[in-house]
Coordinates of C-alpha atoms and ligand atoms in Angstrom, one line a residue:
M1 CA -0.9 10.5 -15.5
S2 CA 0.7 10.8 -18.9
A3 CA -1.3 12.3 -21.7
E4 CA -4.5 10.2 -22.4
N5 CA -4.4 8.2 -25.4
M6 CA -7.7 9.0 -27.2
G7 CA -7.5 5.7 -28.8
P8 CA -11.4 5.1 -30.5
F9 CA -12.7 8.1 -28.6
R10 CA -11.1 10.3 -31.1
A11 CA -10.6 10.7 -35.1
D12 CA -9.9 13.5 -37.6
G13 CA -9.6 16.1 -35.1
R14 CA -13.1 15.5 -33.6
R15 CA -14.5 13.4 -30.9
R16 CA -16.7 10.3 -32.3
S17 CA -20.1 9.9 -31.3
P18 CA -21.3 7.6 -28.6
E19 CA -22.5 5.0 -31.2
E20 CA -19.1 5.0 -32.9
I21 CA -17.2 4.7 -29.7
Q22 CA -19.1 1.8 -28.9
K23 CA -18.2 0.1 -31.9
K24 CA -14.6 1.2 -32.1
V25 CA -14.2 0.1 -28.4
A26 CA -15.7 -3.5 -28.9
K27 CA -13.6 -3.8 -31.9
E28 CA -10.2 -3.2 -30.0
L29 CA -11.1 -4.1 -26.3
G30 CA -14.1 -6.6 -26.9
V31 CA -16.3 -4.8 -24.5
V32 CA -19.2 -2.2 -25.1
P33 CA -19.1 1.0 -22.9
L34 CA -22.3 1.8 -21.8
V35 CA -23.8 4.9 -19.9
G36 CA -23.6 3.7 -16.4
F37 CA -25.9 6.2 -14.6
E38 CA -29.1 7.5 -15.8
K39 CA -31.2 7.5 -12.5
L40 CA -31.3 7.7 -8.9
V41 CA -33.2 5.0 -7.3
S42 CA -32.8 5.6 -3.6
C43 CA -30.2 6.8 -0.9
S44 CA -30.0 6.4 3.0
G45 CA -30.4 8.9 5.4
G46 CA -26.8 10.2 5.3
V47 CA -26.4 10.4 1.7
K48 CA -26.4 13.9 0.6
E49 CA -27.5 15.5 -2.1
N50 CA -25.7 18.3 -3.7
H51 CA -26.4 20.9 -6.5
G52 CA -22.3 20.9 -6.6
F53 CA -20.0 22.8 -8.4
V54 CA -17.6 20.2 -7.7
A55 CA -19.3 17.7 -9.9
G56 CA -16.7 14.9 -10.4
F57 CA -14.1 15.5 -13.4
M58 CA -16.4 17.4 -15.6
E59 CA -16.9 20.2 -13.8
A60 CA -20.5 19.7 -14.9
H61 CA -22.4 23.0 -13.6
G62 CA -25.7 22.4 -12.5
A63 CA -25.4 18.6 -12.2
R64 CA -26.5 17.0 -9.0
S65 CA -24.3 14.5 -7.0
W66 CA -24.5 12.3 -3.9
S67 CA -22.1 12.2 -1.2
L68 CA -22.2 8.6 0.7
P69 CA -20.4 8.8 4.1
L70 CA -18.6 5.7 5.2
E71 CA -20.7 4.6 7.5
E72 CA -22.1 1.6 8.2
G73 CA -25.6 0.9 6.3
E74 CA -25.6 4.0 4.2
S75 CA -26.0 3.2 0.6
I76 CA -26.7 4.6 -2.8
V77 CA -28.6 2.7 -5.4
W78 CA -29.0 4.0 -9.0
E79 CA -29.8 2.8 -12.1
T80 CA -27.8 2.3 -15.5
A81 CA -29.2 2.9 -18.9
P82 CA -30.9 0.0 -20.5
V83 CA -28.7 -2.8 -22.0
P84 CA -28.9 -2.4 -25.9
Q85 CA -31.1 -5.1 -27.9
D86 CA -28.4 -4.8 -30.9
L87 CA -24.8 -5.4 -29.0
P88 CA -22.1 -6.0 -31.2
S89 CA -21.0 -9.6 -30.5
V90 CA -19.3 -9.2 -27.1
S91 CA -19.7 -11.3 -23.9
E92 CA -18.9 -8.3 -21.4
V93 CA -20.1 -4.4 -21.3
V94 CA -18.7 -1.7 -18.9
F95 CA -20.9 0.7 -17.4
L96 CA -19.3 4.2 -17.2
F97 CA -20.4 6.6 -14.4
S98 CA -18.8 9.9 -13.0
M99 CA -17.3 9.4 -9.2
G100 CA -15.3 11.0 -6.6
M101 CA -13.7 9.8 -3.3
G102 CA -11.8 11.4 -0.5
N103 CA -11.1 12.0 3.3
G104 CA -13.7 14.3 4.9
S105 CA -11.5 15.4 7.2
P106 CA -8.0 17.3 7.7
L107 CA -6.8 14.3 9.4
P108 CA -5.9 10.9 8.0
Q109 CA -8.7 8.4 8.3
P110 CA -9.1 4.8 8.3
S111 CA -10.0 4.1 4.6
G112 CA -12.8 1.4 5.2
E113 CA -14.5 -0.3 2.3
F114 CA -17.3 0.4 -0.1
E115 CA -19.3 -2.6 -1.4
L116 CA -20.7 -2.7 -4.7
S117 CA -23.8 -4.9 -5.9
L118 CA -25.2 -5.3 -9.1
N119 CA -29.0 -6.4 -9.4
G120 CA -29.0 -7.3 -5.4
E121 CA -25.6 -9.7 -5.9
R122 CA -22.7 -8.4 -4.1
Q123 CA -20.0 -8.3 -6.3
L124 CA -16.8 -6.6 -5.2
S125 CA -15.4 -4.0 -3.0
F126 CA -13.2 -1.0 -3.0
R127 CA -11.5 1.6 -0.8
V128 CA -10.7 5.2 -1.1
V129 CA -7.5 5.7 -3.5
K130 CA -6.1 8.7 -5.2
Y131 CA -4.2 6.9 -8.0
G132 CA -6.3 4.6 -10.5
E133 CA -7.1 0.9 -9.5
N134 CA -8.6 -2.1 -10.4
W135 CA -10.8 -4.3 -7.9
E136 CA -12.3 -7.7 -9.0
G137 CA -15.0 -10.0 -7.5
P138 CA -15.6 -13.7 -7.7
G139 CA -18.7 -13.5 -10.4
N140 CA -15.9 -12.0 -12.9
T141 CA -17.0 -8.2 -12.4
R142 CA -14.0 -5.8 -12.1
L143 CA -14.3 -1.9 -11.2
R144 CA -11.8 0.5 -12.2
F145 CA -11.5 3.9 -10.8
E146 CA -9.6 6.0 -13.5
V147 CA -8.6 9.2 -11.5
K148 CA -8.3 12.4 -13.7
R149 CA -8.1 14.8 -10.7
V150 CA -6.7 15.2 -7.4
E151 CA -7.0 17.6 -5.1
S152 CA -4.7 17.4 -1.8
C153 CA -3.7 19.4 1.2
P154 CA -0.7 19.6 3.3
P155 CA -1.2 18.1 6.7
G156 CA -3.0 20.4 9.0
Q157 CA -4.8 22.5 6.0
T158 CA -8.0 22.0 4.6
L159 CA -10.0 21.9 1.2
A160 CA -13.6 23.2 0.9
L161 CA -14.5 21.7 -2.3
D162 CA -18.6 22.3 -2.3
D163 CA -21.2 23.2 0.1
V164 CA -21.2 19.2 1.4
I165 CA -17.8 18.4 1.1
R166 CA -15.8 20.5 3.4
E167 CA -12.8 20.2 5.8
E168 CA -11.2 17.8 3.2
S169 CA -7.3 16.8 3.1
F170 CA -7.7 15.2 -0.5
A171 CA -10.2 14.3 -2.9
A172 CA -10.2 12.2 -6.3
F173 CA -12.4 12.6 -9.1
G174 CA -12.8 10.5 -12.3
V175 CA -14.6 7.8 -14.0
G176 CA -15.9 4.5 -12.8
A177 CA -15.9 1.9 -15.3
L178 CA -17.5 -1.3 -14.0
K179 CA -17.2 -4.2 -16.4
V180 CA -19.7 -6.8 -16.0
P181 CA -20.4 -10.1 -18.0
L182 CA -23.6 -9.8 -20.1
S183 CA -24.6 -13.4 -18.4
L184 CA -25.6 -11.1 -15.3
L185 CA -27.7 -8.8 -17.4
R186 CA -30.8 -8.8 -19.0
V187 CA -31.0 -7.3 -22.6
G188 CA -33.4 -4.2 -22.8
E189 CA -33.1 -3.8 -19.2
R190 CA -31.5 -1.6 -16.8
A191 CA -29.0 -2.6 -14.1
R192 CA -29.3 -1.6 -10.7
I193 CA -25.8 -0.7 -8.6
R194 CA -25.6 -0.4 -5.2
V195 CA -22.6 1.0 -3.1
S196 CA -22.9 0.8 0.6
A197 CA -20.3 1.6 3.3
R198 CA -18.5 -1.0 5.5
S199 CA -16.4 0.3 7.9
R200 CA -15.0 -1.1 11.3
V201 CA -13.9 1.9 12.7
T202 CA -14.9 5.5 12.7
S203 CA -14.0 7.5 9.7
K204 CA -15.1 10.3 7.4
R205 CA -14.1 9.1 4.1
W206 CA -16.9 9.5 1.3
F207 CA -18.0 8.3 -2.1
K208 CA -19.6 10.4 -4.6
L209 CA -21.5 9.9 -7.6
D210 CA -22.4 12.2 -10.2
N211 CA -25.3 12.3 -12.2
S212 CA -23.2 13.6 -15.3
D213 CA -24.9 11.2 -18.0
D214 CA -22.3 12.1 -20.5
V215 CA -19.2 10.3 -19.5
L216 CA -19.7 8.1 -22.6
S217 CA -19.5 11.3 -24.9
K218 CA -17.5 13.7 -22.6
A219 CA -14.5 11.3 -21.1
N220 CA -11.5 10.1 -22.6
I221 CA -10.9 7.0 -20.7
Y222 CA -9.1 4.7 -23.3
T223 CA -6.1 3.9 -21.5
G224 CA -8.2 3.3 -18.3
L225 CA -10.6 0.8 -20.3
R226 CA -7.4 -1.0 -21.6
V227 CA -6.1 -1.3 -18.2
L228 CA -9.6 -2.5 -16.7
V229 CA -9.8 -5.0 -19.6
N230 CA -6.4 -6.5 -19.4
G231 CA -5.4 -5.9 -16.0
E232 CA -2.5 -3.8 -14.8
E233 CA 0.8 -4.3 -16.4
R234 CA 3.2 -5.7 -13.8
L235 CA 6.4 -3.5 -13.9
K236 CA 10.1 -5.2 -13.7
V237 CA 13.1 -4.0 -12.2
G238 CA 16.0 -6.0 -14.2
D239 CA 15.0 -9.5 -14.1
Y240 CA 12.6 -8.9 -11.0
G241 CA 8.9 -8.4 -10.6
V242 CA 8.2 -5.7 -8.3
Y243 CA 5.4 -6.9 -5.7
F244 CA 4.1 -4.5 -2.9
G245 CA 2.9 -5.6 0.3
D246 CA 2.0 -4.5 4.1
L247 CA 4.4 -6.9 6.1
H248 CA 3.2 -5.5 9.6
T249 CA -0.3 -5.5 10.8
H250 CA -2.5 -6.6 13.8
S251 CA -6.1 -8.3 14.0
G252 CA -8.3 -7.9 16.7
D253 CA -8.4 -11.7 17.1
G254 CA -5.8 -13.5 19.6
S255 CA -6.0 -16.2 22.2
E256 CA -8.9 -16.3 24.6
G257 CA -8.6 -14.5 27.8
F258 CA -5.6 -12.2 26.1
G259 CA -5.6 -8.5 25.4
R260 CA -6.7 -7.6 22.0
C261 CA -4.7 -5.1 20.0
G262 CA -6.4 -4.5 16.8
V263 CA -9.6 -4.4 14.7
G264 CA -11.3 -7.7 12.9
T265 CA -10.9 -11.2 12.6
I266 CA -7.8 -12.8 10.9
D267 CA -9.8 -13.7 7.8
E268 CA -11.3 -10.1 7.8
N269 CA -7.8 -8.9 7.8
Y270 CA -6.7 -11.4 5.2
R271 CA -9.2 -10.8 2.9
Y272 CA -9.1 -6.8 3.0
A273 CA -5.3 -7.1 2.0
R274 CA -6.1 -9.3 -0.9
D275 CA -9.4 -8.1 -2.2
V276 CA -9.6 -4.5 -1.2
S277 CA -6.2 -3.4 -0.8
N278 CA -4.9 -5.6 -3.9
L279 CA -1.7 -6.7 -2.0
D280 CA 0.7 -9.1 -3.5
L281 CA 2.2 -10.1 0.0
Y282 CA 0.7 -9.7 3.4
A283 CA 1.9 -10.6 6.8
L284 CA -0.2 -10.6 9.8
T285 CA 2.1 -9.9 12.9
D286 CA -0.1 -10.3 15.6
H287 CA 2.1 -9.5 19.5
D288 CA 3.8 -12.5 21.1
W289 CA 1.6 -11.4 24.2
Q290 CA -1.8 -11.7 22.2
T291 CA -0.5 -15.4 21.2
D292 CA -0.6 -18.8 22.7
E293 CA -0.1 -22.0 21.3
K294 CA -3.4 -22.5 20.0
Y295 CA -3.6 -19.0 18.4
W296 CA -0.3 -19.6 16.7
R297 CA -1.3 -22.7 15.2
R298 CA -4.6 -20.7 14.0
C299 CA -2.2 -18.1 12.6
M300 CA 0.0 -20.8 10.6
D301 CA -3.0 -22.6 9.3
K302 CA -4.4 -19.0 7.8
V303 CA -0.9 -18.3 6.5
E304 CA -1.1 -21.8 4.4
E305 CA -4.7 -21.1 3.6
Y306 CA -4.3 -17.9 2.1
D307 CA -1.1 -18.3 0.4
R308 CA -1.4 -18.6 -3.6
P309 CA 1.7 -18.7 -5.1
G310 CA 1.7 -16.3 -8.2
E311 CA -1.3 -14.4 -6.9
F312 CA -1.0 -13.4 -3.1
V313 CA 1.8 -14.3 -0.8
T314 CA 1.5 -14.7 2.7
L315 CA 4.6 -15.1 5.3
P316 CA 4.2 -16.4 8.9
A317 CA 5.4 -14.0 11.4
F318 CA 4.7 -12.4 15.0
E319 CA 5.8 -9.1 16.4
W320 CA 8.3 -9.5 19.5
T321 CA 7.4 -6.7 21.7
S322 CA 10.0 -6.3 24.3
S323 CA 9.4 -3.2 26.5
M324 CA 12.9 -3.4 27.3
Y325 CA 14.7 -3.5 23.9
G326 CA 12.5 -2.6 21.5
H327 CA 10.1 -4.3 19.0
R328 CA 11.1 -6.6 16.2
N329 CA 8.8 -8.5 13.7
V330 CA 9.9 -12.0 13.2
Y331 CA 9.6 -13.7 9.7
Y332 CA 10.0 -17.3 9.0
R333 CA 10.6 -18.9 5.6
E334 CA 8.2 -21.2 6.2
P335 CA 5.6 -21.9 8.9
V336 CA 7.2 -23.4 12.1
D337 CA 5.5 -24.5 15.4
A338 CA 7.6 -21.9 17.5
F339 CA 6.8 -18.1 18.4
F340 CA 8.6 -16.5 21.3
D341 CA 7.6 -14.0 24.0
A342 CA 9.6 -11.1 24.9
R343 CA 8.0 -10.9 28.5
R344 CA 9.9 -11.6 31.6
T345 CA 7.0 -13.2 33.2
P346 CA 6.0 -16.7 31.8
R347 CA 2.3 -17.5 32.0
G348 CA 2.8 -21.0 32.7
R349 CA 2.1 -22.6 29.4
D350 CA 1.6 -26.7 29.3
S351 CA 3.5 -27.9 26.5
D352 CA 7.6 -28.0 27.1
Y353 CA 7.8 -27.4 23.1
W354 CA 6.7 -24.1 23.4
E355 CA 9.0 -21.2 24.6
T356 CA 7.7 -19.1 27.3
E357 CA 10.5 -16.7 27.9
V358 CA 12.9 -14.9 26.0
D359 CA 15.0 -12.4 27.6
D360 CA 16.9 -10.1 25.2
P361 CA 17.4 -9.7 21.4
E362 CA 20.5 -12.1 21.7
D363 CA 18.5 -14.9 23.4
L364 CA 15.7 -14.3 20.5
W365 CA 18.3 -15.2 17.7
S366 CA 20.0 -17.7 19.6
K367 CA 16.5 -19.5 19.8
L368 CA 16.2 -18.7 16.2
D369 CA 19.2 -20.5 15.5
E370 CA 17.7 -23.6 16.6
L371 CA 14.8 -23.6 14.1
P372 CA 14.4 -26.0 11.2
T373 CA 13.5 -22.9 9.1
E374 CA 15.3 -19.4 8.3
A375 CA 14.1 -16.3 10.2
I376 CA 14.7 -12.6 9.8
T377 CA 14.0 -9.9 12.4
I378 CA 13.0 -6.5 11.7
P379 CA 13.5 -3.6 13.9
H380 CA 10.6 -0.8 13.7
H381 CA 9.5 2.5 15.2
P382 CA 12.8 2.6 16.9
K383 CA 12.4 6.7 17.7
A384 CA 9.1 6.3 19.3
S385 CA 9.1 7.4 23.0
S386 CA 6.4 4.9 24.1
H387 CA 8.6 1.9 22.4
P388 CA 12.3 3.0 21.6
L389 CA 14.6 0.6 20.2
T390 CA 18.0 0.3 21.3
W391 CA 20.5 -0.1 18.6
D392 CA 22.9 -1.8 21.0
F393 CA 21.7 -5.0 19.9
F394 CA 22.2 -5.6 16.3
N395 CA 22.6 -8.8 14.4
P396 CA 23.4 -8.4 11.1
R397 CA 22.5 -11.9 10.0
Y398 CA 19.0 -11.4 11.3
D399 CA 18.3 -7.7 11.3
R400 CA 18.3 -7.5 7.3
L401 CA 15.9 -4.8 7.3
A402 CA 14.5 -1.7 9.2
E403 CA 11.1 -0.3 9.2
I404 CA 11.7 3.4 7.9
Y405 CA 8.1 4.4 7.5
S406 CA 4.9 3.4 8.9
S407 CA 1.6 5.1 10.6
W408 CA 4.3 6.0 13.5
G409 CA 5.7 8.3 10.8
T410 CA 9.2 8.6 8.8
H411 CA 12.1 7.0 11.1
E412 CA 14.5 8.2 8.5
Y413 CA 16.1 11.1 10.4
E414 CA 15.0 13.7 12.8
N415 CA 13.0 16.6 11.2
N416 CA 12.5 15.3 8.0
P417 CA 10.3 17.8 6.5
Y418 CA 7.9 15.3 4.5
R419 CA 6.2 13.1 6.9
G420 CA 7.3 14.4 10.2
S421 CA 8.7 13.0 13.3
G422 CA 5.9 13.5 15.5
S423 CA 6.2 15.1 18.9
D424 CA 7.4 12.4 20.8
H425 CA 10.5 10.6 19.6
Y426 CA 14.2 10.1 20.8
S427 CA 16.4 12.0 18.2
H428 CA 19.5 9.6 18.3
L429 CA 17.3 6.6 17.3
Y430 CA 16.6 7.4 13.6
L431 CA 17.7 4.8 11.0
R432 CA 20.4 7.2 9.9
E433 CA 22.2 7.3 13.0
A434 CA 21.9 3.4 13.2
L435 CA 23.4 3.6 9.7
D436 CA 25.9 6.0 10.8
R437 CA 27.1 3.7 13.5
G438 CA 28.0 1.4 11.0
L439 CA 25.0 -1.0 11.0
R440 CA 23.8 -2.4 7.7
F441 CA 20.4 -2.9 7.1
G442 CA 17.6 -2.4 3.9
F443 CA 14.8 -0.4 4.3
L444 CA 10.8 -1.3 4.2
A445 CA 7.4 0.3 5.3
S446 CA 4.4 -1.4 6.1
S447 CA 1.6 0.3 7.9
D448 CA 1.7 -1.2 11.7
G449 CA -2.2 -1.0 11.2
H450 CA -4.4 -2.0 13.8
D451 CA -7.6 -1.0 12.3
G452 CA -8.6 -3.8 10.4
H453 CA -7.4 -2.3 7.0
P454 CA -4.1 -3.7 6.0
G455 CA -2.5 -2.0 3.3
N456 CA -4.4 0.9 3.8
A457 CA -4.5 1.5 7.5
Q458 CA -4.2 4.7 9.6
S459 CA -5.2 2.9 13.0
P460 CA -8.3 3.9 15.2
E461 CA -7.8 7.3 16.6
S462 CA -7.9 6.0 20.2
K463 CA -5.2 3.6 19.6
H464 CA -2.3 5.7 18.0
H465 CA -2.5 9.3 17.4
H466 CA 0.9 9.4 15.4
I467 CA -0.9 9.1 12.5
Y468 CA 0.6 11.3 9.3
H469 CA -0.8 9.6 6.3
H470 CA -3.7 10.1 3.9
L471 CA -3.6 7.0 2.3
G472 CA -2.6 3.5 3.7
S473 CA 0.4 3.9 5.5
G474 CA 3.7 2.5 4.1
R475 CA 4.2 -0.3 1.8
V476 CA 7.5 -2.4 0.9
G477 CA 8.3 -2.8 -2.7
V478 CA 9.9 -6.3 -3.1
L479 CA 11.9 -7.1 -6.1
A480 CA 11.4 -11.0 -6.6
E481 CA 12.2 -13.6 -9.0
E482 CA 8.7 -14.8 -8.6
L483 CA 5.7 -14.1 -6.5
T484 CA 6.3 -17.0 -4.3
R485 CA 7.1 -17.1 -0.5
S486 CA 10.2 -18.6 -0.7
A487 CA 11.2 -15.9 -3.5
V488 CA 9.8 -13.0 -1.4
F489 CA 11.9 -14.4 1.9
E490 CA 14.9 -14.6 -0.4
A491 CA 14.6 -10.7 -1.6
L492 CA 14.1 -9.7 1.9
Y493 CA 16.8 -11.4 3.1
E494 CA 18.8 -9.7 0.0
R495 CA 17.4 -6.4 1.2
R496 CA 16.4 -6.2 -2.5
C497 CA 13.4 -4.2 -1.3
Y498 CA 12.4 -0.5 -0.8
A499 CA 9.9 1.4 1.2
T500 CA 6.8 3.5 -0.2
T501 CA 4.4 5.8 1.9
G502 CA 1.8 4.1 -0.1
P503 CA 2.0 4.6 -3.5
P504 CA 3.1 2.2 -6.2
I505 CA 6.4 3.9 -6.5
I506 CA 8.9 1.7 -8.7
I507 CA 12.8 2.5 -8.1
D508 CA 15.9 0.9 -9.5
F509 CA 18.9 1.5 -8.0
R510 CA 22.0 0.1 -8.9
L511 CA 25.8 0.7 -7.9
G512 CA 29.2 -0.9 -9.6
G513 CA 26.5 -3.6 -10.9
R514 CA 25.0 -4.2 -7.6
M515 CA 21.0 -4.0 -7.1
M516 CA 19.8 -2.1 -3.9
G517 CA 20.4 -3.8 -0.6
G518 CA 23.8 -5.4 -2.0
E519 CA 27.5 -4.9 -0.8
L520 CA 30.6 -4.2 -2.7
K521 CA 34.2 -4.4 -1.6
R522 CA 36.4 -1.2 -2.5
E523 CA 39.1 -3.4 -4.2
D524 CA 36.6 -4.7 -6.8
V525 CA 35.9 -1.3 -8.4
G526 CA 38.8 0.4 -9.0
S527 CA 39.0 4.2 -8.7
S528 CA 35.3 4.9 -9.5
Y529 CA 32.1 2.9 -9.5
R530 CA 28.9 3.5 -11.8
L531 CA 25.9 4.7 -10.2
R532 CA 22.6 4.3 -11.8
Y533 CA 18.9 4.9 -10.7
S534 CA 15.7 5.3 -12.3
V535 CA 12.4 5.9 -10.7
T536 CA 8.6 5.6 -12.0
V537 CA 6.1 7.3 -9.9
P538 CA 2.3 7.4 -10.3
A539 CA 1.8 11.1 -10.0
F540 CA 4.4 13.8 -10.3
L541 CA 8.1 13.9 -9.3
E542 CA 9.0 16.8 -7.0
R543 CA 12.6 15.6 -6.0
V544 CA 15.1 13.1 -6.4
D545 CA 17.8 12.7 -4.0
L546 CA 20.9 10.5 -3.6
I547 CA 22.2 10.4 0.0
R548 CA 25.8 8.9 1.0
D549 CA 26.5 8.4 4.6
G550 CA 23.7 10.5 5.8
A551 CA 24.1 13.9 3.6
V552 CA 22.5 14.5 0.3
V553 CA 25.0 14.5 -2.4
K554 CA 22.9 15.2 -5.5
S555 CA 19.5 16.2 -5.9
H556 CA 17.2 16.7 -8.9
S557 CA 14.4 19.0 -8.6
F558 CA 11.3 19.0 -11.2
V559 CA 9.5 22.0 -12.5
E560 CA 7.7 20.6 -15.4
R561 CA 5.2 17.5 -14.7
K562 CA 7.3 14.5 -14.9
S563 CA 6.7 10.9 -13.8
C564 CA 10.0 8.8 -14.8
F565 CA 13.4 9.9 -14.3
K566 CA 16.8 8.0 -14.9
V567 CA 20.3 9.1 -14.3
E568 CA 23.6 7.5 -14.5
H569 CA 26.9 8.7 -13.3
L570 CA 30.2 7.9 -12.0
E571 CA 31.2 8.0 -8.3
E572 CA 34.5 8.4 -7.0
V573 CA 35.8 6.0 -4.6
D574 CA 36.1 7.2 -1.3
E575 CA 39.2 5.6 0.3
E576 CA 38.8 6.5 3.9
N577 CA 35.7 5.4 5.3
S578 CA 32.9 2.7 4.9
T579 CA 30.2 4.2 2.8
Y580 CA 26.5 3.7 2.1
Y581 CA 24.4 5.3 -0.5
Y582 CA 20.6 5.2 -0.9
V583 CA 18.1 7.3 -3.1
R584 CA 14.9 9.1 -1.8
V585 CA 12.0 10.0 -4.1
I586 CA 9.5 12.8 -3.3
Q587 CA 6.5 12.9 -5.4
S588 CA 4.6 16.4 -5.6
D589 CA 1.9 15.2 -3.4
G590 CA 4.4 14.5 -0.4
E591 CA 4.3 10.9 -1.1
M592 CA 7.9 9.3 -0.5
A593 CA 9.8 6.3 -1.4
W594 CA 13.4 5.2 0.0
S595 CA 15.5 2.5 -1.8
S596 CA 17.5 0.1 0.5
P597 CA 21.0 1.3 0.7
I598 CA 24.1 0.0 -0.9
F599 CA 26.9 -0.6 1.2
I600 CA 30.7 -0.3 0.2
N601 CA 33.2 -2.0 2.3
Ligands
LIG1 ZN1 5.7 -2.4 17.6
LIG2 ZN1 3.3 -3.6 15.3

């Protein structure tokens, strides 16, 4: 959210006219911006009309707006201005309109999905976000929501934005920019845009359209247009690309006759993760008890089918769901014909090749030892009273990471004021207690979503009421050499990854030249070591903390609006104890991130 680059929108201290802007943007970006809303065509029953004083980002008093609830079958249809005859020589145009989206409830809600069609043809899907994002469809249309203003409330409190949109937890307003190839349009005619709701579970999210016809003459969205046209810039940490994923989700599929635990088919979950959440990496981790040989093969086929190196990486995985010792997700470097069931009662599977029973974590690890591919195991929701984890079993070779955040809340330490611990928890099973016992693991976050919205899940209210988050429920940021399954697995194994509550926060944390997740020997560093961390956030920073052995040793607070921060200093070597350091980031809207620790022997 840096100051808007006005680009071709202003010159000589004045705003250019829409015609001048169109010419300049065509020259610089190769697209012509057009008025994207001229008249409403129809809206179905639940769409509410509102003479709102909150009319998108421009405060267009007296303007009308329409709020589309996220309820299956509801839709809103409007027309753009006619496509002009005398367009400069470009092959694409961009329709600009004023829009908003939000969460119509003080509680977090499943995000669902809005579908956009153009002249009757479905083009793409998008979701509720509070930071700018692009979505693409197979017909080469691309939508960007360029966020101009976010209103958000701490959990438990509400915003009332106007006489229709009340009891909110957050709302984002800005410009919708829809890039369309001219081949899909007819010169001289209006395009017809339809946005409809698609929701697998009940949710009170909404999309809002404003009738402001002056986006082109009022809004400064040069930066947004550039990102729309050129795609989002991939940030790097050192030599590594930063890739975001959700590696813990459940579908509503499963073997015949077994219980189901999520929503949506395998395909629906993959598609949402890839096309709507825009994830770089994804793992479906259906439970061992949902799985039989046939279902496992289907899962492995889908892992292969959806894996696209450089675009979208999938990991073979399942959840080892032990009620006795706690839950661990198992990830393989390559698909393999083996999953392991934590239950003590075998169900009489027919093939000898398939394992039917694994008693405890030691048993699991020794089974994994025998496989032709590498594996890692990731303990999760350790402090949840319904599914606690015993840290008495820990294998540094397999337990490379632990889930610090998910829709179960924060597992960092008890009474963390930012994302809460929930009412039901064991106070001695947090990650910090485990680290203080000398166990070594990196951090990641994922959703543990069961609502069919990987990368953006809250889980149905009926399923988990431990929900804390307003937008998605945890993502892992992986620092990998390239976006391939093997490079991602390598990064996870090396703990070269970090956790966020959802936003694309970037953390670079190094100590004595090691990246996050690394280990150092005391004798290698002399009397002090250089400590360096930098963070970049999509909103504003509230605080950046450095934690050593469970205590905050440096805290940087921000009063001014700042999105980037970098610091470097020397740390004395502690001769006595073994030590770990990590960095925690807190945004002004309460979103957080945690680097994996660096350990000193
Ligand atoms: Zn679990
Ligand atoms: Zn799970």
